[in-house]
Short mmCIF file of C-alpha atoms in Angstrom, two decimals:
data_model
loop_
_atom_site.label_atom_id
_atom_site.label_comp_id
_atom_site.label_asym_id
_atom_site.label_seq_id
_atom_site.Cartn_x
_atom_site.Cartn_y
_atom_site.Cartn_z
CA MET A 1 65.59 -24.16 176.56
CA GLU A 2 68.23 -22.73 174.28
CA ARG A 3 70.95 -20.71 175.99
CA GLY A 4 72.73 -17.99 174.04
CA PRO A 5 75.75 -15.81 174.77
CA GLY A 6 75.48 -13.11 177.42
CA PRO A 7 75.61 -9.35 176.88
CA ALA A 8 79.34 -9.26 177.58
CA ARG A 9 80.00 -11.41 174.54
CA TYR A 10 79.20 -8.55 172.18
CA GLY A 11 81.62 -5.60 171.74
CA LEU A 12 80.58 -2.25 170.28
CA PRO A 13 82.94 -0.58 167.83
CA THR A 14 85.19 2.13 169.26
CA GLY A 15 84.35 5.81 168.95
CA THR A 16 87.97 7.04 168.99
CA GLY A 17 90.72 6.64 166.48
CA GLY A 18 90.56 5.88 162.81
CA VAL A 19 90.83 2.08 162.81
CA GLY A 20 87.59 0.21 163.59
CA HIS A 21 85.57 3.42 164.16
CA ASP A 22 81.84 3.21 164.67
CA THR A 23 80.14 3.91 161.36
CA THR A 24 77.01 5.32 162.98
CA LYS A 25 78.95 8.17 164.62
CA HIS A 26 80.68 11.19 163.11
CA GLN A 27 84.46 10.74 162.73
CA LEU A 28 86.79 13.73 163.02
CA PRO A 29 89.87 14.01 160.84
CA SER A 30 92.99 12.27 162.23
CA TYR A 31 96.64 12.79 161.41
CA SER A 32 99.67 10.50 161.69
CA PHE A 33 103.46 10.82 161.48
CA GLY A 34 105.00 9.15 158.50
CA LYS A 35 108.34 7.31 158.30
CA ARG A 36 111.63 9.00 157.52
CA THR A 37 112.19 8.90 153.81
CA GLY A 38 115.47 7.76 152.34
CA SER A 39 118.18 10.15 151.16
CA LEU A 40 117.32 11.74 147.86
CA PHE A 41 121.02 12.12 147.07
CA THR A 42 123.77 9.58 146.93
CA LYS A 43 125.83 11.59 149.46
CA ASP A 44 124.67 13.97 152.15
CA CYS A 45 127.17 16.83 151.95
CA SER A 46 125.32 19.42 154.01
CA PRO A 47 127.09 20.34 157.29
CA GLY A 48 125.31 20.07 160.62
CA PRO A 49 124.84 22.79 163.27
CA GLY A 50 128.25 22.01 164.83
CA TYR A 51 130.16 22.75 161.62
CA PHE A 52 133.16 24.98 162.28
CA VAL A 53 133.81 27.64 159.67
CA ASP A 54 137.47 28.55 159.35
CA PRO A 55 137.85 32.33 159.79
CA LYS A 56 140.52 32.35 157.06
CA ILE A 57 137.94 31.28 154.47
CA THR A 58 135.66 33.96 153.10
CA ARG A 59 132.82 33.82 150.61
CA SER A 60 135.25 34.79 147.87
CA GLY A 61 137.96 32.27 148.85
CA ALA A 62 140.96 32.12 151.20
CA ASP A 63 142.18 35.24 152.96
CA GLY A 64 145.13 36.73 151.05
CA THR A 65 146.76 38.74 153.86
CA PRO A 66 150.31 37.67 154.87
CA HIS A 67 150.79 35.61 158.03
CA TYR A 68 153.82 35.60 160.32
CA SER A 69 155.04 33.27 163.05
CA MET A 70 157.85 33.47 165.66
CA LEU A 71 160.45 30.69 165.59
CA GLY A 72 163.11 29.76 168.12
CA ARG A 73 166.61 31.26 168.17
CA HIS A 74 169.07 29.55 165.86
CA LYS A 75 172.21 27.97 167.25
CA ASP A 76 175.32 30.14 166.98
CA LEU A 77 177.65 28.68 164.36
CA ASN A 78 180.76 30.55 165.56
CA MET A 79 183.09 28.53 167.79
CA PHE A 80 184.56 31.49 169.66
CA LYS A 81 182.13 33.61 171.64
CA THR A 82 183.29 37.03 172.73
CA PRO A 83 182.41 37.72 176.37
CA ALA A 84 180.01 40.51 177.14
CA PRO A 85 181.08 43.67 179.03
CA GLY A 86 179.37 42.42 182.19
CA THR A 87 181.61 39.35 182.31
CA TYR A 88 184.65 41.29 183.56
CA SER A 89 185.03 42.43 187.18
CA PRO A 90 187.93 44.91 187.35
CA GLU A 91 186.96 46.02 190.86
CA LYS A 92 187.98 42.63 192.27
CA SER A 93 191.59 42.90 191.04
CA HIS A 94 194.26 44.55 193.18
CA PRO A 95 195.94 47.74 191.91
CA PRO A 96 199.12 46.76 190.05
CA ASN A 97 201.43 49.41 191.63
CA GLU A 98 200.60 48.60 195.26
CA THR A 99 202.06 45.80 197.37
CA HIS A 100 199.64 43.27 198.86
CA ALA A 101 199.81 40.03 200.75
CA PRO A 102 199.84 36.80 198.78
CA SER A 103 196.49 35.05 198.34
CA TYR A 104 195.94 31.35 197.92
CA SER A 105 193.08 29.24 196.64
CA MET A 106 192.18 25.60 197.17
CA GLY A 107 192.05 23.57 194.00
CA SER A 108 189.98 20.53 193.25
CA ARG A 109 191.01 16.98 194.12
CA THR A 110 193.57 15.47 191.76
CA ARG A 111 193.02 12.26 189.88
CA TYR A 112 193.39 9.06 191.90
CA ARG A 113 196.43 6.90 191.10
CA LYS A 114 197.17 3.29 191.99
CA ARG A 115 200.38 4.16 193.81
CA ASP A 116 198.45 6.55 196.06
CA ALA A 117 196.66 3.66 197.81
CA VAL A 118 197.89 4.50 201.33
CA PRO A 119 195.75 4.14 204.47
CA ALA A 120 193.99 7.15 205.87
CA PRO A 121 194.97 8.70 209.25
CA ASN A 122 191.97 7.15 210.98
CA SER A 123 193.11 3.65 209.98
CA TYR A 124 195.73 3.65 212.74
CA SER A 125 194.81 3.10 216.40
CA LEU A 126 196.95 3.63 219.52
CA PRO A 127 197.20 0.88 222.17
CA LYS A 128 195.03 1.07 225.25
CA LEU A 129 196.39 2.70 228.40
CA THR A 130 194.18 0.72 230.80
CA GLY A 131 194.07 -3.00 231.42
CA ASP A 132 196.64 -5.79 231.67
CA LYS A 133 197.72 -5.89 228.00
CA ILE A 134 199.87 -2.79 227.64
CA PRO A 135 203.10 -3.57 225.72
CA SER A 136 205.15 -0.58 226.95
CA LYS A 137 203.92 -0.27 230.58
CA GLY A 138 203.59 -2.53 233.55
CA ALA A 139 200.08 -3.59 234.38
CA SER A 140 198.61 -3.56 237.88
CA ALA A 141 196.72 -6.43 239.38
CA ALA A 142 193.26 -6.97 237.97
CA TRP A 143 190.34 -8.88 239.41
CA THR A 144 187.12 -10.16 237.95
CA LEU A 145 183.78 -11.07 239.53
CA THR A 146 182.46 -14.54 238.86
CA SER A 147 178.85 -15.64 238.91
CA ARG A 148 177.12 -16.93 242.03
CA ALA A 149 177.74 -20.64 242.72
CA LYS A 150 174.75 -22.92 243.09
CA THR A 151 176.40 -25.14 245.75
CA GLY A 152 178.43 -23.97 248.72
CA GLY A 153 177.00 -20.44 248.73
CA PHE A 154 175.35 -18.56 251.55
CA ALA A 155 171.93 -19.22 250.02
CA ASP A 156 172.54 -22.97 249.71
CA ASP A 157 170.13 -25.05 251.86
CA LEU A 158 172.40 -27.65 253.36
CA ALA A 159 169.74 -29.22 255.64
CA LYS A 160 167.26 -29.58 252.80
CA THR A 161 164.37 -28.90 255.21
CA PRO A 162 161.00 -27.57 254.03
CA GLY A 163 160.02 -24.01 254.80
CA PRO A 164 156.95 -22.78 256.71
CA GLY A 165 154.96 -22.39 253.54
CA ARG A 166 155.25 -26.08 252.77
CA TYR A 167 152.84 -27.10 255.58
CA ASP A 168 149.05 -26.90 255.36
CA THR A 169 146.83 -25.68 258.24
CA THR A 170 144.95 -28.34 260.20
CA ASP A 171 141.15 -28.32 260.19
CA PRO A 172 139.86 -27.40 263.74
CA SER A 173 137.27 -30.17 263.48
CA THR A 174 140.11 -32.66 263.76
CA TYR A 175 140.96 -31.87 267.39
CA LYS A 176 137.82 -29.97 268.49
CA ARG A 177 134.08 -30.70 268.61
CA LYS A 178 132.68 -30.62 265.15
CA ALA A 179 129.80 -28.19 264.68
CA PRO A 180 126.74 -29.19 262.63
CA HIS A 181 126.77 -28.42 258.94
CA PHE A 182 123.78 -27.47 256.81
CA SER A 183 123.32 -27.30 253.06
CA MET A 184 120.64 -25.77 250.83
CA GLN A 185 119.01 -28.10 248.35
CA GLY A 186 118.03 -26.92 244.93
CA ARG A 187 114.40 -26.21 244.00
CA SER A 188 112.68 -29.22 242.45
CA TYR A 189 109.52 -27.59 241.02
CA MET A 190 108.52 -24.28 239.51
CA PRO A 191 106.12 -22.13 241.57
CA GLY A 192 102.76 -21.21 240.05
CA GLY A 193 101.83 -17.78 238.78
CA GLU A 194 98.90 -15.56 239.62
CA GLY A 195 96.72 -17.29 237.07
CA ASP A 196 97.15 -20.64 238.76
CA TYR A 197 95.11 -19.60 241.80
CA HIS A 198 91.27 -19.58 241.71
CA ASP A 199 89.42 -17.49 244.31
CA GLN A 200 85.98 -19.00 244.84
#
């Protein structure tokens, strides 16, 4: 008996699209998007949407109105500068025909010189007035406290005997009747659970 291919081996043509469409059915018109064509000009000189148009440029050319700008102040070339009226303070001066007490001011520190290298007042120190090393006065007797001696002191243990804490207490079982002693042995097996018992 000859065996041929099954029904799944044959495929009917598609009913959608334009490629491989079934010829026995009516096909509607289909449209496709073509590729981008190349530039028709050697240089694309058209501006895009973000092109900024200078407001000075009009359709007839550049704007012809004059433009002005503000620059910084130039440096004064004159060496002598006359003071302004607000520089003077005549109210601070004393009247010339009246007598007044002399006034003094404190000037700035003068320039340091090598011959001015003298010690400051705080470089000198007076001798002490207490203690035994006073050159111009007689010193009183002075005593010092020494450290505690290890031998010969009041805390020195001359007998070298042990204290009460050096002895251990005696067990009463040594001189009295010894009472019986009991111990608890460890468990040697695991007890069974509820499932280990059978009620019959």
